[in-house]
XYZ file of C-alpha atoms in Angstrom:
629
model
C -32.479 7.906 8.150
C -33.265 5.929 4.654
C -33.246 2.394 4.616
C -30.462 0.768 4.261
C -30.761 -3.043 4.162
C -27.149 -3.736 2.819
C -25.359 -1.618 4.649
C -26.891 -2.750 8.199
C -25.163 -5.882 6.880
C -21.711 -4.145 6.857
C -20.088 -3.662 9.576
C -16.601 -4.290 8.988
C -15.172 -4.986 5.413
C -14.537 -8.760 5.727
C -18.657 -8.300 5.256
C -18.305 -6.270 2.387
C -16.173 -9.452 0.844
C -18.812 -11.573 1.571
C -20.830 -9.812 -0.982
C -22.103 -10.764 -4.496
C -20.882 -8.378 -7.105
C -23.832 -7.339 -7.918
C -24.749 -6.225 -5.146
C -22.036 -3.744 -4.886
C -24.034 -0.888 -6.850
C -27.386 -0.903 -4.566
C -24.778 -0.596 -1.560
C -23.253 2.259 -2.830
C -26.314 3.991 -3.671
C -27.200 3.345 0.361
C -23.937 4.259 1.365
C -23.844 7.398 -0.555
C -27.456 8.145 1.398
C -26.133 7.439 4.866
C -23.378 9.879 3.769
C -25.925 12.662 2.462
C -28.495 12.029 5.595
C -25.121 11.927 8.250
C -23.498 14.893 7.554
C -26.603 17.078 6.942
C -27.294 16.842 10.498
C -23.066 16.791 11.873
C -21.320 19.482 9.323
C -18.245 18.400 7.868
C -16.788 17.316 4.721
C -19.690 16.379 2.082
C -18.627 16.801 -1.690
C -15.435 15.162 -1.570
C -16.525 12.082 -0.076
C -20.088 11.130 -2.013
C -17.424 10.935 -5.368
C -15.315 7.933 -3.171
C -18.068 5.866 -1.829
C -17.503 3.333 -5.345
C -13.785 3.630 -4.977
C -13.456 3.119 -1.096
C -16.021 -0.410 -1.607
C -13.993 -0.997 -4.498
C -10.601 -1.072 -2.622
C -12.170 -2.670 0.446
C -13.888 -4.804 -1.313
C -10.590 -6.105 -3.833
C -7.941 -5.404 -0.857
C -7.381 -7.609 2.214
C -7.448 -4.587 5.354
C -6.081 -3.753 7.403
C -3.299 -6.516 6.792
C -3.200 -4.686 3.109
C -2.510 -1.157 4.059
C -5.313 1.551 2.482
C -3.837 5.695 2.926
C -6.057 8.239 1.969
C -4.941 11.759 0.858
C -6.292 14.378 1.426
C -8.253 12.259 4.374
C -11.276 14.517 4.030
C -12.464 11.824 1.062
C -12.820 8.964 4.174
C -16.040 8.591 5.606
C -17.109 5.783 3.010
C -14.011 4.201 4.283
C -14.957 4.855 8.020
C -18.718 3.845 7.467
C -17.071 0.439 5.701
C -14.493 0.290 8.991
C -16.777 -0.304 11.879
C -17.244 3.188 12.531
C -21.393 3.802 11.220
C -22.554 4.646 14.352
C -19.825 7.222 15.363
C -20.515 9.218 12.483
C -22.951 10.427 14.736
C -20.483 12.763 16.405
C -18.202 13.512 13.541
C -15.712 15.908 14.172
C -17.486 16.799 17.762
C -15.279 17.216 21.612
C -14.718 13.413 21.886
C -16.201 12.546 18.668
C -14.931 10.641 15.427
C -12.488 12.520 13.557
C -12.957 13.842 10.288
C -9.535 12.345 8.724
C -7.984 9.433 8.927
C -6.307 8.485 12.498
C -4.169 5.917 13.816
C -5.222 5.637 17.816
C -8.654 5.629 16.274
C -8.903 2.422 13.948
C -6.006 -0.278 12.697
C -7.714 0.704 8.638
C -6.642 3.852 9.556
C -2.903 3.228 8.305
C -1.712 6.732 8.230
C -2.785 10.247 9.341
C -3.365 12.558 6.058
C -5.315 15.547 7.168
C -1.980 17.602 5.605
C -1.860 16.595 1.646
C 0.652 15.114 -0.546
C 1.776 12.780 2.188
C 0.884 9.540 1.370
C 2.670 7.910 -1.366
C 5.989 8.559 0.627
C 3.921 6.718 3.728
C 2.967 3.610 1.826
C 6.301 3.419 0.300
C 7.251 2.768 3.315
C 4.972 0.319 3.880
C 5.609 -1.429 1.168
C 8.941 -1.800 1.151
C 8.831 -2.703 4.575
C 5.975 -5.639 3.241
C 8.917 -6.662 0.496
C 11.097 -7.719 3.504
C 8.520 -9.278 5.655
C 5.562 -10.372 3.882
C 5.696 -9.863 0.049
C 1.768 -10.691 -0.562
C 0.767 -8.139 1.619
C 0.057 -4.609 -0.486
C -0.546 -0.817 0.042
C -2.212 1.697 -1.436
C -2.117 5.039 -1.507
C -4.734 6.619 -3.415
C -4.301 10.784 -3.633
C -6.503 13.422 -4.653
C -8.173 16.636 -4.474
C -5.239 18.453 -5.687
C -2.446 16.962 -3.517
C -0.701 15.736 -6.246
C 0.153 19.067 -6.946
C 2.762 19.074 -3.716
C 6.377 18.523 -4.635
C 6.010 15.570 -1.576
C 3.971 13.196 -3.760
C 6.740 13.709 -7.107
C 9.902 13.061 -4.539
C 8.708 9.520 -3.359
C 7.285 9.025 -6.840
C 10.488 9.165 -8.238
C 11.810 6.926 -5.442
C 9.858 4.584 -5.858
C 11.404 2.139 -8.498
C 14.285 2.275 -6.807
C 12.462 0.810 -4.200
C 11.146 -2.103 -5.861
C 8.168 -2.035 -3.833
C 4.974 -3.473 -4.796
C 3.176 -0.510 -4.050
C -0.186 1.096 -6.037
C -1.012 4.657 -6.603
C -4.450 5.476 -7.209
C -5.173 8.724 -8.526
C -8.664 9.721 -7.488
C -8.900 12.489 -10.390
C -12.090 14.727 -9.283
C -11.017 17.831 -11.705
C -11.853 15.528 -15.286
C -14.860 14.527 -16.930
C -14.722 11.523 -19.400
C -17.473 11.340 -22.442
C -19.282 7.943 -22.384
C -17.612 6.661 -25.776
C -13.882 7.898 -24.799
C -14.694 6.799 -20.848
C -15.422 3.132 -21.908
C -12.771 2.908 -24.322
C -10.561 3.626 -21.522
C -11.895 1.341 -19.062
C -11.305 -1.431 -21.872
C -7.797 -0.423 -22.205
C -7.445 -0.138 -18.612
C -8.319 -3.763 -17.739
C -6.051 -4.960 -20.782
C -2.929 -3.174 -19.409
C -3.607 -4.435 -16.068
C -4.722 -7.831 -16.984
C -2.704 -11.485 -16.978
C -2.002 -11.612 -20.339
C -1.006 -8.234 -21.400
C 1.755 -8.300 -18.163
C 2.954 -11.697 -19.057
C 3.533 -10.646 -22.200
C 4.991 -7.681 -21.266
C 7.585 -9.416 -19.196
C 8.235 -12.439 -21.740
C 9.357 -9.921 -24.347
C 11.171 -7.726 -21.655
C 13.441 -11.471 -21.373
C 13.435 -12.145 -24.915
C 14.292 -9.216 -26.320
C 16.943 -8.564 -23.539
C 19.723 -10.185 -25.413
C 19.239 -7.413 -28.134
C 19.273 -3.702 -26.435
C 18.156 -2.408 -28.814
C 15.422 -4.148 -29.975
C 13.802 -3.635 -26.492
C 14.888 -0.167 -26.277
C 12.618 0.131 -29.571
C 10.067 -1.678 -27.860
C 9.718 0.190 -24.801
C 9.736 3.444 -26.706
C 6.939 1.896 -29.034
C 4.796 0.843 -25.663
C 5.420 4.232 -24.264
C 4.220 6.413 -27.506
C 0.727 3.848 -28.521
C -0.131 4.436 -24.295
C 0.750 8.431 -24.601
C -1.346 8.102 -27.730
C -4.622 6.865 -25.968
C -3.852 7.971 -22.809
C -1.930 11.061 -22.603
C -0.889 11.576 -18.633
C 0.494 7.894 -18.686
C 4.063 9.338 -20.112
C 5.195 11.110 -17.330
C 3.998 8.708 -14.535
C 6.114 5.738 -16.995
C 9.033 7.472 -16.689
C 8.912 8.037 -13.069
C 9.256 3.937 -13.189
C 5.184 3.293 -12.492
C 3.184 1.333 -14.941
C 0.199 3.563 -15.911
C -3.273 1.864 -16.095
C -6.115 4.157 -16.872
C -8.013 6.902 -16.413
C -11.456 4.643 -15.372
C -14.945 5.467 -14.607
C -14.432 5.811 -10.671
C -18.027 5.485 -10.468
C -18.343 2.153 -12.060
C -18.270 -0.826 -9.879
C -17.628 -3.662 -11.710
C -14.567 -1.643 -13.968
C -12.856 -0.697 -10.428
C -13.406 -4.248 -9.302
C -12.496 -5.831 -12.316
C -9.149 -3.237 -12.312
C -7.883 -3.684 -9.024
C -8.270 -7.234 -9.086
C -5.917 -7.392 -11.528
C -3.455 -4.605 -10.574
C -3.043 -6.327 -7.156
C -1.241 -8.863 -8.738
C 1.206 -6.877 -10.210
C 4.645 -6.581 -9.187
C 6.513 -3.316 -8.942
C 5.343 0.009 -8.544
C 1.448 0.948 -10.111
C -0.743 3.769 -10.920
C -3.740 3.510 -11.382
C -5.657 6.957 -12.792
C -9.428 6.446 -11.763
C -11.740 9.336 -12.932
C -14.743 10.726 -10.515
C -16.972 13.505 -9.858
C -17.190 15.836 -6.902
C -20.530 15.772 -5.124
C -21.504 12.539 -7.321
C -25.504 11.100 -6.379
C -26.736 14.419 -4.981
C -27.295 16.963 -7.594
C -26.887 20.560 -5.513
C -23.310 19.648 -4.602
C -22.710 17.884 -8.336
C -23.666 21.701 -9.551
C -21.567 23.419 -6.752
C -19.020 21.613 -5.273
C -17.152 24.133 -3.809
C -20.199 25.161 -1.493
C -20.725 21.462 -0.433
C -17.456 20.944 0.015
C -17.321 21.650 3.720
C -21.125 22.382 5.306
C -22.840 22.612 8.491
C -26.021 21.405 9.092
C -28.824 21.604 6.657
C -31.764 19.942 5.165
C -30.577 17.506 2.557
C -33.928 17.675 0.723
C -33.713 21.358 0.172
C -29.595 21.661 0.325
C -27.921 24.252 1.747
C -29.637 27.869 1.975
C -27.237 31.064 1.830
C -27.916 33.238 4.132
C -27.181 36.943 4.071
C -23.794 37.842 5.178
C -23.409 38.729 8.981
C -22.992 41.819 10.340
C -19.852 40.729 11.337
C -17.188 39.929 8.669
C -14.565 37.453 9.095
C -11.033 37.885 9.137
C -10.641 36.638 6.558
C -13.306 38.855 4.828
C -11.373 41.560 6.159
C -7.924 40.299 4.444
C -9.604 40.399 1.315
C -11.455 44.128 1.687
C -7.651 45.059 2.520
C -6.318 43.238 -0.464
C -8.038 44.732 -3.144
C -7.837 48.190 -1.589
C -4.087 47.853 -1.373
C -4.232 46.621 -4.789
C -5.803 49.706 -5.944
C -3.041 51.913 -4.430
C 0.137 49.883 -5.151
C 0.493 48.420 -8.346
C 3.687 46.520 -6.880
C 1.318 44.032 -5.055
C 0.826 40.672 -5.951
C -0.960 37.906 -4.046
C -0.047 34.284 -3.805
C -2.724 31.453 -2.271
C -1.768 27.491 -1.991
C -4.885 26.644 -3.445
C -7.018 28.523 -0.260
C -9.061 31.108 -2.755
C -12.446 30.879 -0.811
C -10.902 30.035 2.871
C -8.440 33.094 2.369
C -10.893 35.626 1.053
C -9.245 36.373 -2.354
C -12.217 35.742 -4.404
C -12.688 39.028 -4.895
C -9.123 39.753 -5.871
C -8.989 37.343 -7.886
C -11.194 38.582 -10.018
C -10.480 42.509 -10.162
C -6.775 41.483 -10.547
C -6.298 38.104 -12.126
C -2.826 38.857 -13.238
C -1.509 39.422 -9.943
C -2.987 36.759 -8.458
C -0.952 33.543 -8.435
C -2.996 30.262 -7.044
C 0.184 27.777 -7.218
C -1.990 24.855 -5.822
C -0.764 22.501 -2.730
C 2.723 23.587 -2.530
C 3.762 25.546 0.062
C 6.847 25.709 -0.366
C 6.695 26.798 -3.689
C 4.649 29.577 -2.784
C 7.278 31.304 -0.272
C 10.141 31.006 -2.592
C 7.634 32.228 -5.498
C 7.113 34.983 -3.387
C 10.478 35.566 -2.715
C 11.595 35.503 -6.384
C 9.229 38.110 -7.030
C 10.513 40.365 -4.200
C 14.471 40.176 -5.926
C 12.381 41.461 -8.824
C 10.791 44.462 -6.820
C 7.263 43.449 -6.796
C 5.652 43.604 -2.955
C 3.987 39.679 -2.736
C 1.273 39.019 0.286
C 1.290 35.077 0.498
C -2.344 34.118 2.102
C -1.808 31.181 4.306
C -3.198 29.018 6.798
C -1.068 28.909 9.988
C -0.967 24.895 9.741
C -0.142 24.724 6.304
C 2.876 27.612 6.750
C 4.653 24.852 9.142
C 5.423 23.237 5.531
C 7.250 25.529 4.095
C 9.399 26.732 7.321
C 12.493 25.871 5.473
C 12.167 28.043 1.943
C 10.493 30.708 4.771
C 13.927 30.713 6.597
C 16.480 30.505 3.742
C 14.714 32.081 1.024
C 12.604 34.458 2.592
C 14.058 35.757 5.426
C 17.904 35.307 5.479
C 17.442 37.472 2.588
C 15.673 39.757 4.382
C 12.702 40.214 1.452
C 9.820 41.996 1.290
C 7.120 39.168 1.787
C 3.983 39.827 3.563
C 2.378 36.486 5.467
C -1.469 36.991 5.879
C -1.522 33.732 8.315
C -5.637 32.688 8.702
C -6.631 30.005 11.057
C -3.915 30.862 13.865
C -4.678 29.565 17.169
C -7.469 26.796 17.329
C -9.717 25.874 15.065
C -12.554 24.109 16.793
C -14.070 20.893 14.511
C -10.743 20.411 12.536
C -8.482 19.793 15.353
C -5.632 19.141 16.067
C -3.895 18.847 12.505
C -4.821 22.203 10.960
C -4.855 24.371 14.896
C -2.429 27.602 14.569
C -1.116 25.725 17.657
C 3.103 27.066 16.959
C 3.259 29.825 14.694
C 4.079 32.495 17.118
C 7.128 29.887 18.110
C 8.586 28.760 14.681
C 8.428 33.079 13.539
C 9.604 34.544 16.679
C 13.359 32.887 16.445
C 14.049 34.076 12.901
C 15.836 37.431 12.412
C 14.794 39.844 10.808
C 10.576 38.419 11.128
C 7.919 41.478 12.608
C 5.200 39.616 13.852
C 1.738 41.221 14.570
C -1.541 39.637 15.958
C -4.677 41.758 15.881
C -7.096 42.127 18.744
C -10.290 42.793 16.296
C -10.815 43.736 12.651
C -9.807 47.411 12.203
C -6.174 46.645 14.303
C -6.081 43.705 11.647
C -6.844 45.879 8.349
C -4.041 48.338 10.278
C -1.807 45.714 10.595
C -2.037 44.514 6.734
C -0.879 48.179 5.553
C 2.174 48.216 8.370
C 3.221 44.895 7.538
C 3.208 45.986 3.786
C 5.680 48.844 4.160
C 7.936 46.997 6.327
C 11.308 46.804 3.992
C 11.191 43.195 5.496
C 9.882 40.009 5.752
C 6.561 40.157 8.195
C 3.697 38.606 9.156
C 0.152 39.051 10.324
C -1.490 36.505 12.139
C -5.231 36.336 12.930
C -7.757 33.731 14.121
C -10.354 32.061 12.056
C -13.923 33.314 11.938
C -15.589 36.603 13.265
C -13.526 39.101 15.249
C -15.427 41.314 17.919
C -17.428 43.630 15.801
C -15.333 46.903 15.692
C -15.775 48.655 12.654
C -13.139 49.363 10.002
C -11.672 52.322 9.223
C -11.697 51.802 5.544
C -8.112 54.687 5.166
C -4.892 52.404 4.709
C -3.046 53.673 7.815
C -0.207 51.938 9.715
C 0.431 51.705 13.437
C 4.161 52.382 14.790
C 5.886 49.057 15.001
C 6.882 47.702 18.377
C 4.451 49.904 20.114
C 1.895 48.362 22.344
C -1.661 49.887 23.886
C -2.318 50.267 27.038
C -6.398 49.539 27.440
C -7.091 49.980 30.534
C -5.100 51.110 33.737
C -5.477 49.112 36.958
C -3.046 48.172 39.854
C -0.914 45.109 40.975
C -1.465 43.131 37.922
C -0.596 43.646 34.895
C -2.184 41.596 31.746
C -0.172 41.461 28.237
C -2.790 40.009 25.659
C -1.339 39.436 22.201
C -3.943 39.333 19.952
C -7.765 37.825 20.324
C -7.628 37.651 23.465
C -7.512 40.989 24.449
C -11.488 40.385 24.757
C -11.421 38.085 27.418
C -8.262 39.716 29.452
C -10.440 43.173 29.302
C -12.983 41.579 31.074
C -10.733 40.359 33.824
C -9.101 43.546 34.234
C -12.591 44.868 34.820
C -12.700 42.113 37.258
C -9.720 42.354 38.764
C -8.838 46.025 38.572
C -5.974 45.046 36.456
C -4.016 47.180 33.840
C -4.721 45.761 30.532
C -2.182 46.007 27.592
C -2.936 45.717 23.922
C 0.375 44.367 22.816
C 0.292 43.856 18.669
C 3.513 43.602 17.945
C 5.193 39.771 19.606
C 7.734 40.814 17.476
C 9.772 43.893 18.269
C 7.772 43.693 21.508
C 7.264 47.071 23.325
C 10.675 46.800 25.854
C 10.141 50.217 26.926
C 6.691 49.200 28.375
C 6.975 45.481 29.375
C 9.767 47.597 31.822
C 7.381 49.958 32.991
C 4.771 47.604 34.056
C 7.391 44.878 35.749
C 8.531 48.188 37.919
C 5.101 48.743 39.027
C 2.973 46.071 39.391
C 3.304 42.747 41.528
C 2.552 40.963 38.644
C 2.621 40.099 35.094
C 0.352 37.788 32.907
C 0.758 36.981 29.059
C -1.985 35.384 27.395
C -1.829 34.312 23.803
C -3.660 31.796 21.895
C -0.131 29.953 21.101
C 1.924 27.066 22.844
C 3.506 28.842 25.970
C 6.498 27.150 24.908
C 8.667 29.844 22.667
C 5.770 31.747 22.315
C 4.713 35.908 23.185
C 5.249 34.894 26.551
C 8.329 33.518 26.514
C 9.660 36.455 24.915
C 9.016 38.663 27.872
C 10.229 36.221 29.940
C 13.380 36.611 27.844
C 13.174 40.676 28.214
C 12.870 40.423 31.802
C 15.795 38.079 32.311
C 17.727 40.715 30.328
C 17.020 43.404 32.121
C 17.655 41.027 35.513
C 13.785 42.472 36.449
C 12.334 39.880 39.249
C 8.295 40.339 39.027
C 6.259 37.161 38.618
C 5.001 36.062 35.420
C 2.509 33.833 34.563
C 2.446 32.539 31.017
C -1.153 31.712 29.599
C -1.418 29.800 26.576
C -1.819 26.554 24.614
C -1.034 23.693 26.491
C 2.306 21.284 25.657
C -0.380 18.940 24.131
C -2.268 19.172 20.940
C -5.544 19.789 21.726
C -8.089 17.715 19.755
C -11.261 18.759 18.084
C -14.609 21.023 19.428
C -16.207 23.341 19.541
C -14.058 26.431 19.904
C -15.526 28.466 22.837
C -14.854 24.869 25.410
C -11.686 24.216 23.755
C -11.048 27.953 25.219
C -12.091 27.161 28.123
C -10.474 23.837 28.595
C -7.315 25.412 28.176
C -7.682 28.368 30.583
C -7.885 30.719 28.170
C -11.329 32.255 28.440
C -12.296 35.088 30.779
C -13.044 32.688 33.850
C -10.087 30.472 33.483
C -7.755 34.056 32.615
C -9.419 34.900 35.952
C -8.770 31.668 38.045
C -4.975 31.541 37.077
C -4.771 34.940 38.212
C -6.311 34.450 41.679
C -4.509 31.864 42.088
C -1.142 33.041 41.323
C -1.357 36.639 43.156
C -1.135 35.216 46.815
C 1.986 33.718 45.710
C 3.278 36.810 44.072
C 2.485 39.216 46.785
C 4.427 36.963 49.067
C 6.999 37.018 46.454
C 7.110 40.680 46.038
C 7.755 41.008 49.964
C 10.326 38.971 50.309
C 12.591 40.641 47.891
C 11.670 44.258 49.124
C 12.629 42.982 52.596
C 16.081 41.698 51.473
């Protein structure tokens, strides 16, 4: 690692307020190192964070934490924060089995004041805060300070436009990474900035707000002369004013002593604040300055000769495979359009995005636009595929249910990232879908066992006269080729993969792998089962009339999941075979790396294996004593 001789000072951010000015800069350019070195050798989140290391000093530095409360949204942007928080050494084991986590979490630090690893979330959290801080300690403050496009969610306008009502003396910071400033416009701004948010200018403000009370107006003129000369310099700060905030900005993010010098000021203020502060992606380390969407989330590399593409496996993703399937659709249905919440890359629409740019729709952070987007354009006759990450579907479950599917519409989910998700953990796992989808009428639900079934699966799902929805893990499937023809399978009918005796094993979706390999094991029957929703009755019969025993495995909470709808089927048909559900525990299960998460939670080949021995001596006794009564 570099030296550092500042930072080895900082351990905690009453430190960092022991500081000289000054010597904020030449800590940032250390911190920004430690950042650069750090995650080179752990993976995670690099190009968002090097453009916060000035504003997280900044705020620790101007801010009294934890009693002033800091949120950070999205929380990828923390590890400045964490690195400033008594964490330094733990970033060591970022995002590993046991490890520090890469977001912001509660149980892990009291400057953690809110877990933001969804977006949009935070200003309605420190509202909170702060109007609890009103009641009980008014000189206490909090902060939320948004970015990386999750002020695009509806979430962050709703408590915006509570918030005046609130009273509270709470502080928006908008960490803007999308906007350059020239230097003659950028320090213009930061002059104007530290006017509007100085003494005077607020005093002022506020003596003619009393004065020219007595004469409406007068200070109706006024107000509407304020809010025109600010729109006229600065031309975002009209609609943030009339949501009740008082705009300061946009500033240099990257200059100390203007963030300093701004917040300073701005935490004296009264009322609700926003403050618009201006960086740059990958800031300090020019490869992910020139590319920060390739820096944005790495694994390990050489920081001195950046990251090094490789050529692409021999085994594409699945969500390589969703976009192969997209385009190809494309090309034989003109009716298709394709809607992303701001996941272009992660989904695999690149590609499509490019061949078809009008049919492409990237509607940012906003779930729950997307679905009823989607479902708009299916009144209008058009066939929309809505790309989605299993996690982020969970916030739209509302406009999925009432706009989607009591109206029974033609919208395809592509749902990426379903099941776990090794180093992200807990927060964006695919932990429920199969739950929250199987309850709703009128829902098909499909999860693919390797990459043809899932390009098969894509085309049935599309000419389903229905709502539907393919769910499929992240990363690399098994390897099976792909038949490149745009066939469809028969929905509700399952595969039987291999024929044993006495036990039967029902894998929905990737883990047919690891239940084949028991059944070779075991001399079980294997089934293929693709569709959790209609599930194969006629089968799940069959099998519970001849074998001792049945096992579901699914990489899904047992609870309402696949396996709990055969469990339902069987106490339909009053059928009395054992069955052991396998699945996600009723815990969420943190970060690591995916194969021992697997295994932790019984779900590879050996633990499939162990549940199995342990549960047939039970179910032969079982079986017995209902053939002898």
């Amino acid at each position: 690692m570099s030296h550092t001789p500042l930072l080895d000072q900082i351990q905690w951010p009453h430190q960092l307020r022991a500081l000289d000015r000054h010597e904020l800069e030449p800590l940032a350019a250390e911190l920004r190192q430690f950042i650069i070195e750090s995650v080179a050798r752990t993976g995670g989140h690099l190009s968002s964070n090097l453009g916060t290391v000035e504003l997280a000093i900044a705020l620790h530095y101007t801010f009294n934490t934890p009693e002033d409360r800091l949120v950070w949204d999205v929380g990828h942007q923390t590890y400045a924060h964490k690195i400033l928080t008594g964490r330094r050494e733990d970033m060591a084991r970022l995002r590993m089995k046991g490890g520090l986590s890469g977001f912001p979490r509660r149980s892990e630090s009291e400057y953690d004041a809110f877990g933001t690893a969804h977006s949009s979330t935070s200003i309605s959290a420190t509202l909170g805060m702060a109007t609890t801080f009103k009641h009980t300690d008014p000189e206490r403050r909090a902060v939320a300070v948004i970015g990386d496009g999750a002020l695009t969610g509806g979430m962050a306008f709703e408590a915006m436009n509570n918030a005046s009502n609130t009273g509270a003396n709470v502080l928006v910071v908008l960490n803007d990474n999308e906007m350059s400033i020239s230097h003659p416009v950028g320090a213009l701004r930061n002059h104007l900035a530290r006017i509007m948010s100085g003494r005077v200018y607020n005093s002022v403000r506020r003596g003619s707000e009393k004065v020219l009370g007595v004469a409406p107006p007068i200070l109706e003129f006024a107000k509407r002369w304020e809010e025109h000369m600010k729109g006229m310099v600065n031309p975002p700060s009209t609609l943030f004013e009339e949501f009740g905030f008082n705009y300061i900005g946009p500033i240099d993010g990257h200059d100390l002593n203007t963030l300093v010098s701004t917040l300073s000021n701005v935490r004296r203020l009264k009322g609700p604040q926003f403050l618009h502060v201006v960086t740059r992606k990958g800031h300090g380390y020019a490869p992910a300055e020139a590319d920060p969407i390739l820096y944005h989330g790495v694994s390990p590399f050489d920081p001195k000769v950046g990251i090094v593409l490789k050529a692409a496996p021999a085994k594409p993703s699945y969500a390589q495979v969703f976009g192969d399937w997209l385009c190809a659709m494309a090309a034989a249905d003109k009716r298709l359009v394709a809607i992303t919440p701001a996941m272009c890359e992660g989904s695999g629409m690149v590609k499509f995005s490019e061949l078809y740019p009008d049919r492409y729709f990237d509607v940012g952070i906003a779930e729950q636009h997307a679905l009823t987007f989607a479902a708009g354009l299916a009144c209008e006759g058009l066939k929309p595929v809505v790309a989605i990450y299993s996690t982020f579907l969970q916030r739209a479950y509302d406009q999925l249910i009432h706009d989607v599917v009591l109206q029974n519409l033609p919208v395809v989910l592509a749902i990426d990232r379903a099941g776990l998700v090794g180093a992200d953990g807990a927060t964006h796992a695919g932990s429920f879908d199969l739950s929250y989808l199987r309850c709703l009428p009128n829902m098909t639900i499909m999860a693919p066992a390797d990459e043809n079934e899932c390009h098969q699966m894509l085309t049935t799902a599309f000419g389903i006269n229905g709502p539907s929805a393919v769910r499929y893990p992240r990363g690399n499937g098994p390897g099976v080729s792909i038949v490149q023809q745009l066939d469809a399978l028969p929905v509700g009918k399952a595969e039987v993969r291999r024929q044993g005796r006495a036990v039967a094993i029902l894998a929905f979706g990737a883990p047919l792998s690891a239940a084949l390999e028991v059944g070779e094991a075991l001399n079980a029957t294997v089934v293929n089962m693709r569709f959790v929703k209609p599930l194969d009755d006629a089968l799940v019969i069959q099998l519970a009339l001849s074998h001792d025993l049945l096992v579901t495995v699914e990489e899904n909470t047992i609870q309402g999941g696949a396996g709990s709808a055969v469990a339902e089927l069987l106490a339909r048909e009053m059928l009395s075979v054992p069955l052991l559900q396998l699945g996600l525990p009723d815990r969420f299960v943190d970060q690591g790396e995916p194969a021992r998460l697997l295994a932790e939670c019984g779900l590879d080949a050996a633990g499939i294996r162990r549940s199995i021995e342990e549960r047939k001596i039970f179910a032969s006794g079982f079986r017995n004593s209902v053939s002898q009564a």
